[in-house]
Coordinates of C-alpha atoms and ligand atoms in Angstrom, one line a residue:
X6 CA 7.2 10.6 33.0
X7 CA 7.8 14.2 32.5
X8 CA 8.2 14.6 28.8
X9 CA 6.3 14.0 25.6
X10 CA 4.0 11.1 25.0
X11 CA 5.5 9.4 21.9
X12 CA 3.5 6.9 19.9
X13 CA 4.9 3.5 19.2
X14 CA 5.4 4.5 15.6
X15 CA 7.3 7.6 16.6
X16 CA 9.6 5.6 18.8
X17 CA 10.1 3.0 15.8
X18 CA 10.9 5.9 13.4
X19 CA 13.6 7.1 15.9
X20 CA 15.1 3.7 16.4
X21 CA 15.2 3.1 12.7
X22 CA 16.9 6.3 11.9
X23 CA 19.3 5.5 14.6
X24 CA 20.1 2.2 12.9
X25 CA 20.5 3.8 9.5
X26 CA 22.8 6.4 10.8
X27 CA 24.9 3.8 12.8
X28 CA 25.0 1.5 9.7
X29 CA 26.4 4.5 7.5
X30 CA 29.0 5.0 10.1
X31 CA 30.2 1.5 10.0
X32 CA 29.0 0.5 13.5
X33 CA 28.8 -3.1 14.7
X34 CA 26.4 -5.0 12.6
X35 CA 24.9 -6.8 15.7
X36 CA 24.0 -3.5 17.3
X37 CA 22.4 -2.1 14.1
X38 CA 20.3 -5.2 13.8
X39 CA 19.3 -5.0 17.4
X40 CA 17.9 -1.5 16.8
X41 CA 16.1 -2.5 13.7
X42 CA 14.6 -5.6 15.4
X43 CA 13.4 -3.5 18.3
X44 CA 11.9 -0.8 16.1
X45 CA 9.8 -3.7 14.5
X46 CA 8.7 -5.1 17.8
X47 CA 7.8 -1.7 19.1
X48 CA 5.7 -0.7 16.1
X49 CA 3.8 -4.0 16.2
X50 CA 3.2 -3.9 20.0
X51 CA -0.5 -3.5 20.8
X52 CA 0.0 -1.4 24.0
X53 CA 1.4 2.1 23.8
X54 CA 4.9 2.2 25.4
X55 CA 3.8 5.3 27.1
X56 CA 1.1 3.4 28.9
X57 CA 3.5 0.5 29.7
X58 CA 6.0 3.0 31.4
X59 CA 3.0 4.9 33.0
X60 CA 1.9 1.8 34.8
X61 CA 5.5 1.0 35.9
X62 CA 5.9 -1.8 33.3
X63 CA 9.1 -3.3 32.3
X64 CA 10.1 -2.6 28.5
X65 CA 12.7 -5.4 28.6
X66 CA 9.7 -7.9 28.5
X67 CA 9.3 -6.9 24.8
X68 CA 11.0 -9.3 22.5
X69 CA 14.4 -7.9 21.4
X70 CA 14.4 -5.1 23.8
X71 CA 17.4 -5.3 26.2
X72 CA 18.5 -3.2 29.1
X73 CA 20.2 -0.6 27.0
X74 CA 17.4 -0.3 24.5
X75 CA 14.8 0.0 27.3
X76 CA 17.0 2.8 28.8
X77 CA 17.2 4.6 25.5
X78 CA 13.3 4.6 25.1
X79 CA 12.9 5.7 28.7
X80 CA 15.3 8.6 28.0
X81 CA 13.2 9.5 24.8
X82 CA 10.1 9.8 26.9
X83 CA 11.8 11.8 29.7
X84 CA 14.0 14.1 27.8
X85 CA 12.5 14.2 24.4
X86 CA 15.1 12.3 22.5
X87 CA 17.4 9.3 22.3
X88 CA 20.9 10.1 23.6
X89 CA 22.6 7.8 21.2
X90 CA 20.7 9.3 18.2
X91 CA 21.7 12.8 19.2
X92 CA 25.3 11.7 19.4
X93 CA 25.5 9.8 16.1
X94 CA 23.5 12.7 14.4
X95 CA 26.5 15.0 15.4
X96 CA 28.8 12.8 13.5
X97 CA 26.8 11.7 10.4
X98 CA 25.0 14.2 8.2
X99 CA 21.2 13.7 8.1
X100 CA 21.2 14.0 4.2
X101 CA 22.8 10.7 4.0
X102 CA 19.5 9.2 5.1
X103 CA 18.1 10.3 1.8
X104 CA 21.2 8.8 0.0
X105 CA 20.7 5.3 1.4
X106 CA 17.2 5.3 0.1
X107 CA 18.6 5.5 -3.5
X108 CA 18.2 2.1 -5.2
X109 CA 21.6 0.5 -5.6
X110 CA 23.2 2.6 -2.9
X111 CA 22.5 1.3 0.7
X112 CA 24.4 2.2 3.8
X113 CA 27.8 0.7 2.8
X114 CA 28.0 2.5 -0.4
X115 CA 26.6 5.7 1.1
X116 CA 29.6 5.5 3.6
X117 CA 32.0 5.3 0.7
X118 CA 30.4 8.1 -1.2
X119 CA 30.5 10.2 1.9
X120 CA 34.2 9.3 2.8
X121 CA 35.6 9.5 -0.8
X122 CA 33.5 12.1 -2.4
X123 CA 32.2 14.2 0.4
X124 CA 28.6 13.3 -0.6
X125 CA 26.2 14.3 2.2
X126 CA 22.8 14.8 0.3
X127 CA 20.9 13.7 -2.8
X128 CA 22.0 16.9 -4.6
X129 CA 25.7 16.1 -3.8
X130 CA 25.1 12.6 -5.1
X131 CA 23.4 13.8 -8.3
X132 CA 26.2 16.3 -9.0
X133 CA 29.0 13.6 -8.4
X134 CA 27.3 11.0 -10.7
X135 CA 26.8 13.6 -13.5
X136 CA 30.4 14.5 -13.3
X137 CA 31.4 10.8 -13.6
X138 CA 33.0 10.8 -10.2
X139 CA 30.9 7.9 -8.9
X140 CA 31.9 5.5 -11.7
X141 CA 35.6 6.2 -10.8
X142 CA 35.0 4.8 -7.3
X143 CA 36.3 1.3 -6.6
X144 CA 33.3 -1.1 -6.6
X145 CA 31.1 1.3 -8.5
X146 CA 31.5 1.6 -12.3
X147 CA 29.6 3.0 -15.2
X148 CA 26.5 0.7 -14.7
X149 CA 26.1 1.6 -11.1
X150 CA 26.5 5.2 -11.7
X151 CA 23.7 5.1 -14.3
X152 CA 21.5 3.3 -11.8
X153 CA 22.3 5.8 -9.0
X154 CA 21.4 8.8 -11.3
X155 CA 18.0 7.1 -12.2
X156 CA 17.6 6.3 -8.5
X157 CA 18.1 9.8 -7.4
X158 CA 15.4 11.0 -9.8
X159 CA 13.1 8.3 -8.4
X160 CA 13.8 9.1 -4.7
X161 CA 13.1 12.8 -5.5
X162 CA 9.8 12.0 -7.4
X163 CA 8.5 10.0 -4.4
X164 CA 9.8 12.3 -1.7
X165 CA 6.8 13.7 0.2
X166 CA 4.4 11.0 -0.8
X167 CA 3.4 8.4 1.7
X168 CA 2.1 4.9 1.0
X169 CA -1.7 4.5 1.6
X170 CA -1.2 1.9 4.3
X171 CA 1.3 4.1 6.2
X172 CA -1.0 7.1 6.0
X173 CA -3.9 5.2 7.3
X174 CA -2.0 3.7 10.2
X175 CA -0.4 7.1 11.1
X176 CA -3.8 8.9 10.9
X177 CA -5.8 6.6 12.9
X178 CA -5.0 7.8 16.5
X179 CA -5.5 11.4 15.4
X180 CA -8.7 10.7 13.7
X181 CA -10.0 9.0 16.9
X182 CA -8.8 11.9 19.1
X183 CA -10.4 14.6 17.1
X184 CA -13.7 12.6 16.7
X185 CA -13.7 12.1 20.4
X186 CA -13.1 15.7 21.2
X187 CA -15.8 17.7 23.0
X188 CA -18.0 19.7 20.6
X189 CA -17.0 17.8 17.6
X190 CA -20.1 16.5 15.7
X191 CA -18.3 14.9 12.7
X192 CA -14.8 14.2 11.1
X193 CA -14.4 12.8 7.7
X194 CA -11.4 12.0 5.5
X195 CA -11.2 13.8 2.1
X196 CA -8.4 14.1 -0.5
X197 CA -6.4 11.3 -2.1
X198 CA -6.7 9.1 1.0
X199 CA -10.5 9.0 0.5
X200 CA -10.0 8.3 -3.2
X201 CA -7.9 5.3 -2.2
X202 CA -4.6 6.5 -4.2
X203 CA -1.7 4.2 -3.7
X204 CA 0.3 7.0 -2.2
X205 CA -0.8 10.3 -0.6
X206 CA 0.8 13.8 -0.6
X207 CA -1.0 14.8 2.6
X208 CA -4.1 14.0 4.5
X209 CA -7.1 16.3 4.3
X210 CA -9.7 16.1 7.1
X211 CA -13.0 17.9 7.5
X212 CA -15.0 18.5 10.6
X213 CA -18.3 20.0 11.8
X214 CA -18.0 21.2 15.4
X215 CA -19.7 23.5 17.9
X216 CA -16.4 24.5 19.2
X217 CA -13.9 24.6 16.4
X218 CA -11.1 25.8 18.9
X219 CA -11.3 22.5 20.7
X220 CA -10.9 20.5 17.5
X221 CA -8.0 22.7 16.5
X222 CA -6.3 22.3 20.0
X223 CA -6.9 18.5 19.9
X224 CA -5.0 18.1 16.7
X225 CA -2.2 20.5 17.5
X226 CA -1.6 19.0 21.0
X227 CA -1.6 15.4 19.8
X228 CA 1.4 13.4 20.9
X229 CA 2.1 12.2 17.4
X230 CA 2.6 15.7 16.1
X231 CA 6.1 16.7 15.4
X232 CA 5.5 20.2 14.2
X233 CA 2.7 22.7 14.0
X234 CA 2.8 24.1 10.4
X235 CA -0.2 26.6 11.0
X236 CA -3.1 26.9 13.2
X237 CA -6.0 29.3 13.0
X238 CA -9.8 29.5 14.0
X239 CA -11.0 26.9 11.4
X240 CA -7.8 25.3 9.9
X241 CA -4.8 23.5 11.4
X242 CA -1.9 22.0 9.6
X243 CA 0.6 19.6 11.4
X244 CA 3.4 17.4 10.5
X245 CA 3.5 14.1 12.2
X246 CA 6.5 12.0 13.2
X247 CA 7.5 10.2 10.1
X248 CA 6.7 13.3 8.0
X249 CA 3.1 12.9 7.0
X250 CA 1.3 16.3 6.8
X251 CA -2.3 16.5 8.1
X252 CA -4.8 19.4 7.4
X253 CA -7.9 19.8 9.5
X254 CA -10.6 22.2 8.4
X255 CA -13.8 22.9 10.3
X256 CA -16.6 23.9 8.1
X257 CA -20.4 24.8 8.8
X258 CA -22.9 22.0 8.6
X259 CA -24.8 23.8 5.8
X260 CA -21.8 23.6 3.5
X261 CA -20.2 20.2 4.7
X262 CA -21.2 18.3 1.6
X263 CA -20.0 20.9 -0.7
X264 CA -16.7 21.1 1.2
X265 CA -16.3 17.3 1.4
X266 CA -16.9 17.2 -2.4
X267 CA -14.3 20.0 -3.0
X268 CA -11.6 18.6 -0.7
X269 CA -12.0 15.1 -1.9
X270 CA -11.0 16.1 -5.4
X271 CA -9.4 15.2 -7.5
X272 CA -8.6 18.6 -8.9
X273 CA -9.3 17.4 -12.3
X274 CA -12.7 16.0 -11.2
X275 CA -13.5 19.3 -9.5
X276 CA -12.6 21.4 -12.7
X277 CA -14.9 19.3 -14.8
X278 CA -17.7 19.3 -12.2
X279 CA -17.5 23.2 -11.8
X280 CA -17.8 23.5 -15.6
X281 CA -20.9 21.5 -15.5
X282 CA -22.3 23.9 -13.0
X283 CA -21.3 26.8 -15.1
X284 CA -22.9 25.3 -18.2
X285 CA -26.1 25.3 -16.1
X286 CA -25.9 28.9 -15.0
X287 CA -24.9 27.8 -11.5
X288 CA -21.7 28.3 -9.2
X289 CA -20.1 25.4 -7.4
X290 CA -17.6 25.9 -4.7
X291 CA -16.5 24.5 -1.3
X292 CA -19.3 26.6 0.1
X293 CA -22.2 25.1 -1.9
X294 CA -24.0 25.2 -5.2
X295 CA -25.6 28.6 -5.9
X296 CA -27.9 30.4 -8.3
X297 CA -27.9 34.0 -9.0
X298 CA -27.2 36.8 -6.5
X299 CA -25.1 40.1 -6.7
X300 CA -21.6 40.9 -5.6
X301 CA -18.6 38.9 -4.9
X302 CA -19.5 37.0 -1.9
X303 CA -19.1 33.1 -2.5
X304 CA -22.4 32.4 -0.8
X305 CA -24.5 35.0 -2.6
X306 CA -27.7 33.9 -4.3
X307 CA -29.9 30.9 -3.8
X308 CA -28.2 27.9 -2.1
X309 CA -29.3 24.8 -4.1
X310 CA -27.2 22.3 -2.4
X311 CA -24.3 22.1 0.2
X312 CA -25.2 20.2 3.3
X313 CA -24.6 16.8 1.9
X314 CA -22.5 15.6 -1.1
X315 CA -25.2 13.4 -2.6
X316 CA -27.2 16.7 -2.9
X317 CA -24.5 18.4 -4.7
X318 CA -24.3 15.9 -7.4
X319 CA -28.1 15.4 -7.6
X320 CA -28.5 19.2 -8.1
X321 CA -26.1 18.9 -11.1
X322 CA -28.2 16.1 -12.6
X323 CA -25.7 13.5 -11.6
X324 CA -25.7 10.2 -9.6
X325 CA -23.5 10.3 -6.7
X326 CA -19.9 9.2 -7.7
X327 CA -17.8 6.9 -5.6
X328 CA -14.6 8.8 -4.5
X329 CA -12.4 6.2 -6.2
X330 CA -13.8 7.2 -9.6
X331 CA -13.2 10.9 -9.2
X332 CA -10.3 11.3 -11.4
X333 CA -12.0 12.8 -14.5
X334 CA -11.7 9.6 -16.5
X335 CA -15.4 9.6 -17.8
X336 CA -17.1 9.4 -14.4
X337 CA -19.1 12.5 -14.9
X338 CA -20.6 11.5 -18.2
X339 CA -21.2 8.0 -16.7
X340 CA -23.0 9.5 -13.9
X341 CA -25.1 11.8 -16.1
X342 CA -26.2 8.8 -18.1
X343 CA -26.8 6.7 -15.1
X344 CA -24.3 4.1 -16.2
X345 CA -21.7 4.2 -13.3
X346 CA -20.4 0.6 -12.8
X347 CA -21.5 -1.4 -9.7
X348 CA -18.0 -1.4 -8.2
X349 CA -16.4 -4.3 -6.3
X350 CA -16.9 -4.2 -2.5
X351 CA -14.6 -5.8 0.1
X352 CA -17.5 -8.2 1.0
X353 CA -17.7 -9.5 -2.6
X354 CA -14.3 -11.4 -2.1
X355 CA -14.7 -15.1 -1.1
X356 CA -11.0 -15.9 -0.8
X357 CA -7.4 -15.1 -1.0
X358 CA -5.3 -17.0 -3.6
X359 CA -1.8 -15.8 -2.8
X360 CA -0.2 -16.4 0.7
X361 CA 2.9 -17.8 2.3
X362 CA 3.6 -20.1 5.2
X363 CA 6.6 -21.2 7.2
X364 CA 7.1 -23.7 4.3
X365 CA 8.9 -20.8 2.6
X366 CA 9.3 -17.3 3.9
X367 CA 6.0 -16.8 5.7
X368 CA 6.0 -16.5 9.5
X369 CA 2.9 -18.5 10.3
X370 CA 2.1 -22.3 9.9
X371 CA -0.5 -23.3 7.3
X372 CA -2.9 -24.1 10.2
X373 CA -2.6 -20.5 11.5
X374 CA -3.1 -18.9 8.1
X375 CA -5.9 -21.3 7.7
X376 CA -7.7 -20.2 10.9
X377 CA -7.1 -16.6 9.9
X378 CA -8.8 -17.1 6.6
X379 CA -11.7 -18.9 8.3
X380 CA -11.9 -16.0 10.7
X381 CA -12.3 -13.7 7.7
X382 CA -15.3 -15.7 6.4
X383 CA -13.5 -17.0 3.2
X384 CA -14.9 -19.9 1.2
X385 CA -11.5 -20.7 -0.2
X386 CA -7.8 -20.0 0.2
X387 CA -4.6 -21.1 -1.5
X388 CA -1.3 -21.6 0.2
X389 CA 1.3 -20.4 -2.5
X390 CA 4.8 -20.7 -1.1
X391 CA 7.8 -19.9 -3.2
X392 CA 9.5 -22.4 -5.6
X393 CA 13.0 -23.6 -5.2
X394 CA 14.8 -20.9 -7.3
X395 CA 14.3 -18.5 -4.4
X396 CA 16.6 -20.4 -2.2
X397 CA 16.8 -17.7 0.5
X398 CA 13.1 -18.0 1.2
X399 CA 13.3 -21.8 1.6
X400 CA 11.6 -22.2 -1.7
X401 CA 10.0 -25.6 -2.4
X402 CA 11.2 -28.4 -5.0
X403 CA 9.0 -31.3 -5.8
X404 CA 10.1 -33.4 -2.9
X405 CA 9.3 -30.6 -0.4
X406 CA 6.1 -29.8 -2.1
X407 CA 5.1 -33.5 -1.6
X408 CA 5.8 -33.1 2.1
X409 CA 3.7 -30.0 2.3
X410 CA 0.8 -31.9 0.6
X411 CA 1.2 -34.5 3.3
X412 CA 0.4 -31.8 5.8
X413 CA -2.6 -30.7 3.9
X414 CA -3.8 -34.2 4.1
X415 CA -3.3 -34.3 7.8
X416 CA -5.2 -31.0 8.2
X417 CA -8.0 -32.4 6.1
X418 CA -8.1 -35.5 8.4
X419 CA -8.2 -33.4 11.6
X420 CA -10.9 -31.2 10.2
X421 CA -13.1 -34.1 9.0
X422 CA -13.3 -35.3 12.6
X423 CA -14.6 -31.8 13.8
X424 CA -18.2 -30.7 13.8
X425 CA -17.3 -27.2 12.3
X426 CA -15.5 -28.8 9.4
X427 CA -18.0 -27.6 6.9
X428 CA -17.7 -24.0 7.7
X429 CA -13.9 -23.9 6.7
X430 CA -12.5 -22.4 3.5
X431 CA -11.6 -24.9 0.8
X432 CA -7.8 -25.4 1.0
X433 CA -6.3 -25.0 -2.6
X434 CA -2.9 -26.3 -3.4
X435 CA -0.9 -23.6 -4.8
X436 CA 2.8 -22.5 -5.5
X437 CA 4.3 -19.2 -6.5
X438 CA 6.5 -20.6 -9.3
X439 CA 9.5 -18.4 -10.2
X440 CA 9.7 -17.3 -13.8
X441 CA 13.3 -18.1 -14.8
X442 CA 15.4 -15.9 -16.9
X443 CA 14.4 -17.5 -20.2
X444 CA 10.6 -17.7 -19.4
X445 CA 10.7 -21.5 -18.3
X446 CA 9.1 -22.3 -15.0
X447 CA 10.8 -23.4 -11.8
X448 CA 8.9 -26.7 -11.6
X449 CA 8.4 -29.8 -13.7
X450 CA 5.1 -30.0 -15.7
X451 CA 4.0 -33.1 -14.0
X452 CA 4.1 -31.4 -10.7
X453 CA 2.5 -28.1 -12.1
X454 CA -0.3 -30.3 -13.3
X455 CA -1.1 -31.5 -9.7
X456 CA -1.5 -28.0 -8.4
X457 CA -4.9 -26.3 -8.1
X458 CA -3.5 -22.8 -8.6
X459 CA -0.3 -22.0 -10.3
X460 CA 1.0 -18.4 -9.7
X461 CA 4.0 -17.3 -11.8
X462 CA 6.1 -14.3 -10.9
X463 CA 9.4 -12.7 -11.6
X464 CA 11.7 -12.2 -8.7
X465 CA 15.3 -12.1 -10.4
X466 CA 16.7 -10.4 -13.5
X467 CA 14.3 -7.5 -13.2
X468 CA 16.6 -5.4 -15.3
X469 CA 16.4 -7.2 -18.7
X470 CA 15.7 -5.0 -21.7
X471 CA 12.1 -4.6 -22.5
X472 CA 11.9 -6.9 -25.5
X473 CA 13.5 -9.7 -23.6
X474 CA 11.6 -9.1 -20.3
X475 CA 8.3 -9.2 -22.2
X476 CA 9.2 -12.4 -24.1
X477 CA 10.2 -14.0 -20.9
X478 CA 7.0 -13.2 -19.2
X479 CA 4.7 -14.0 -22.3
X480 CA 6.4 -17.4 -22.6
X481 CA 5.5 -18.2 -19.0
X482 CA 1.8 -17.2 -19.7
X483 CA 1.8 -19.6 -22.6
X484 CA 2.4 -22.6 -20.4
X485 CA -1.0 -24.4 -20.1
X486 CA -0.9 -25.0 -16.3
X487 CA -0.5 -21.2 -15.4
X488 CA -3.4 -19.5 -13.7
X489 CA -2.2 -16.1 -12.3
X490 CA 0.6 -13.6 -13.1
X491 CA 1.6 -12.1 -9.6
X492 CA 2.7 -8.6 -9.1
X493 CA 3.2 -8.2 -12.9
X494 CA 5.4 -5.1 -13.0
X495 CA 7.5 -5.8 -9.8
X496 CA 7.2 -2.3 -8.5
X497 CA 7.8 -1.4 -4.9
X498 CA 6.1 2.0 -4.1
X499 CA 8.6 4.6 -3.4
X500 CA 11.7 2.4 -3.8
X501 CA 11.5 0.5 -7.0
X502 CA 10.0 1.3 -10.4
X503 CA 8.4 -1.5 -12.4
X504 CA 10.3 -3.7 -14.9
X505 CA 10.6 -2.6 -18.4
X506 CA 7.7 -4.5 -19.9
X507 CA 5.2 -4.2 -22.8
X508 CA 2.1 -4.5 -20.7
X509 CA -0.1 -4.6 -23.7
X510 CA 1.5 -7.7 -25.0
X511 CA 1.5 -9.3 -21.6
X512 CA -2.3 -8.5 -21.2
X513 CA -3.0 -9.9 -24.6
X514 CA -1.2 -13.1 -23.8
X515 CA -2.9 -13.3 -20.4
X516 CA -6.3 -12.9 -21.9
X517 CA -5.6 -15.4 -24.7
X518 CA -4.4 -18.1 -22.3
X519 CA -6.8 -17.7 -19.5
X520 CA -4.4 -16.3 -17.0
X521 CA -5.6 -13.8 -14.4
X522 CA -3.4 -10.8 -13.8
X523 CA -2.9 -9.9 -10.1
X524 CA -3.7 -6.8 -8.2
X525 CA -1.1 -7.4 -5.4
X526 CA -2.9 -5.8 -2.4
X527 CA 0.2 -5.3 -0.3
X528 CA 0.5 -1.4 0.3
X529 CA 4.2 -1.7 -0.6
X530 CA 3.3 -2.9 -4.0
X531 CA -0.3 -2.2 -5.3
X532 CA 0.8 -4.0 -8.5
X533 CA -0.9 -3.8 -10.9
X534 CA -2.0 -0.2 -10.1
X535 CA -5.3 1.4 -11.0
X536 CA -4.3 2.6 -14.6
X537 CA -2.7 -0.8 -15.5
X538 CA -5.7 -2.7 -14.1
X539 CA -8.0 -0.7 -16.2
X540 CA -5.9 -1.5 -19.4
X541 CA -5.8 -5.1 -18.4
X542 CA -9.6 -5.3 -18.1
X543 CA -10.0 -3.6 -21.4
X544 CA -7.7 -6.2 -23.0
X545 CA -10.1 -8.9 -21.6
X546 CA -8.0 -10.1 -18.7
X547 CA -9.6 -11.4 -15.5
X548 CA -8.1 -10.1 -12.4
X549 CA -7.3 -11.6 -8.9
X550 CA -6.9 -9.5 -5.9
X551 CA -4.4 -11.2 -3.4
X552 CA -2.6 -10.0 -0.3
X553 CA 0.6 -12.1 -0.7
X554 CA 0.3 -12.3 3.1
X555 CA 3.5 -13.7 5.0
X556 CA 1.6 -13.5 8.2
X557 CA -2.0 -13.5 9.3
X558 CA -2.1 -9.7 9.7
X559 CA -1.1 -9.4 6.0
X560 CA -4.5 -10.8 5.1
X561 CA -6.0 -7.4 6.1
X562 CA -4.2 -5.6 3.2
X563 CA -7.1 -6.9 1.0
X564 CA -8.8 -3.5 1.4
X565 CA -6.1 -1.6 -0.4
X566 CA -6.5 -4.0 -3.4
X567 CA -10.1 -3.5 -3.3
X568 CA -9.7 0.3 -3.4
X569 CA -7.2 0.0 -6.3
X570 CA -9.7 -2.2 -8.2
X571 CA -12.5 0.2 -7.6
X572 CA -10.3 3.0 -8.9
X573 CA -9.9 0.9 -12.1
X574 CA -13.8 0.7 -12.4
X575 CA -13.7 -3.1 -11.7
X576 CA -16.8 -5.0 -10.4
X577 CA -17.4 -8.7 -9.5
X578 CA -17.4 -10.0 -12.9
X579 CA -13.8 -9.0 -13.5
X580 CA -12.4 -10.5 -10.3
X581 CA -12.0 -14.2 -10.0
X582 CA -12.0 -14.4 -6.2
X583 CA -15.3 -12.7 -6.2
X584 CA -16.6 -15.7 -7.9
X585 CA -18.1 -18.8 -6.1
X586 CA -15.7 -21.8 -5.7
X587 CA -17.2 -23.8 -8.5
X588 CA -16.8 -21.0 -11.1
X589 CA -13.3 -20.3 -9.8
X590 CA -12.4 -24.0 -10.1
X591 CA -13.6 -24.0 -13.8
X592 CA -11.4 -21.0 -14.4
X593 CA -8.4 -22.6 -12.8
X594 CA -9.0 -25.8 -14.7
X595 CA -9.1 -23.7 -17.9
X596 CA -12.5 -25.3 -18.9
X597 CA -15.8 -23.5 -19.6
X598 CA -18.1 -23.3 -16.5
X599 CA -20.8 -25.9 -16.4
X600 CA -24.1 -24.5 -17.7
X601 CA -26.2 -23.8 -14.7
X602 CA -29.8 -25.2 -14.5
Ligands
DGT20 P1 -2.3 14.6 -2.7 O1 -2.5 15.2 -1.3 O2 -1.2 15.1 -3.5 O3 -2.1 13.1 -2.6 O4 -3.7 14.8 -3.5 P2 -5.0 15.5 -3.2 O5 -5.9 15.2 -4.2 O6 -5.4 15.1 -1.7 O7 -4.7 17.0 -3.2 P3 -4.5 18.2 -2.1 O8 -4.4 17.8 -0.9 O9 -3.6 19.1 -2.8 O10 -6.0 18.9 -2.2 C1 -7.2 18.2 -1.7 C2 -8.3 18.5 -2.7 O11 -8.6 19.9 -2.7 C3 -8.0 18.1 -4.1 O12 -8.1 16.8 -4.5 C4 -9.0 18.9 -4.8 C5 -9.1 20.2 -4.0 N1 -8.2 21.2 -4.6 C6 -7.0 21.6 -4.1 N2 -6.5 22.6 -5.0 C7 -7.5 22.9 -5.8 C8 -7.5 23.7 -7.0 O13 -6.7 24.5 -7.4 N3 -8.7 23.7 -7.8 C9 -9.6 22.8 -7.5 N4 -10.7 22.7 -8.2 N5 -9.6 22.0 -6.4 C10 -8.5 22.0 -5.6
CA21 CA1 -4.0 15.6 0.1
CA22 CA1 -4.1 19.0 1.4
ZN23 ZN1 4.2 -14.2 -2.9

């Protein structure tokens, strides 16, 4: 291997781009699918392809990777790019990759827009739609044109922001490399990533190092780096494959805490904190907290704090504030009065109440999901496959549900015969029941009554007018068997805005009827988000944090839900899956908990 060492993620990004461009060009659908499938396999492959090739391994042993694909990947490592990608990029303008991302467009329509109207960028599409030329195209019409216009604005709004989970995954190898570099004492994450925001603009890293130059070089030369945006003695900025920007700063140990505080933000929190310092005759900056001194130097006067973050807050008369709360939403006053909430921790959660199995669109059998939940130390779990209305997922009707329960019984019988049976999570019978267009539920009452957990959610008709959508959801919440409203807004981060919904009315109904609102922990959703969760809790709603896992690995998304709940100031009391099984059962049965003692 003579060329660059691409990470698996970087290889996958290129294969996906290739698939997108080919699809716009109208290439054979089978070929397009093959590239997409290979991208998925490679991204999930535990060993770096670079290592596989270096030890003379055979890439065709990967599922979905044939001879041609293996050759394309080998060419990437040797020559720095995939020949087929270079070829198609000559023919299809790169701007169309933004156009396909517009909701309601997709590769086929992008091809039409390109061919008929010469659209090759978001700006072109915006202009064409405003001029009414999109509506005039066959198969488009006024409605699609309006959707496209809204979609362009949405893509622009999200451009440059990366989902929390994607940022974490992209960052992990770099973080490790810089941490392991010689002379590097400490590296920490700051910025919106540390605050657990659903999406991040860029990643901010802070380091203490004896040899800053080595830290800088380690980041600059990392194989995942696509472009070095700037690099000096103590700061380096790079852009990764897949477009995430990472900034690394090396700071002196004496001011590390102040710098960590400053670069964690948020900006609004910093402004309020700095004002508190000024009110006390002090100066707060990324260099430390100072008193007095002549001149302009930022480190003049007496240093009151700076080496650690806790000391900075303490010197300002505050308790240390968890990063998730640093949004200037009342956290400084709460810290001053020592009434910061005890926030939810990952270890508080005793179970996951929303996951899918092969009975609908999950990829793992119930027994596999069960073992994965046991591994995570859960006390309970619910299998909640889709109901029949979602036909393409293999959704369950009553007859299929009865067969699923027979499998539950088999599992219970198997486990009863095993010595470790007691340590397993309780297996709750659930279903993710579709809310039909008129607010009725996609399963008969007698069957709903037999379930331990009834989750309801909207999957179709997401574009109803607000009044009708709200009435639909509220009607579902009024059903006496319903326990959880899943992914309440239906948003998909970066690709789909939430439904038009009067959330205050929804929260009021949920609180009144004993229905928990979900914080769907999938990094593609994080629905409800932090602000909505806060409103829900204020309205008296209970919350459940669920992964909606469709495979065992999905269960690990829980941490994103926990971060989101923390940003909403939630603690154990608010979250039903932080409760012991008996209390949870009482909530699900909609009866008051038994009085203890
Ligand atoms: P992002 O990257 O858009 O997701 O959000 P942040 O919060 O990571 O913002 P970023 O990367 O622009 O800056 C990192 C932190 O540095 C920010 O949270 C607070 C601090 N900071 C940046 N600019 C300013 C500023 O003008 N004033 C103050 N007080 N702090 C700032
Ligand atoms: Ca940032
Ligand atoms: Ca930054
Ligand atoms: Zn689900």
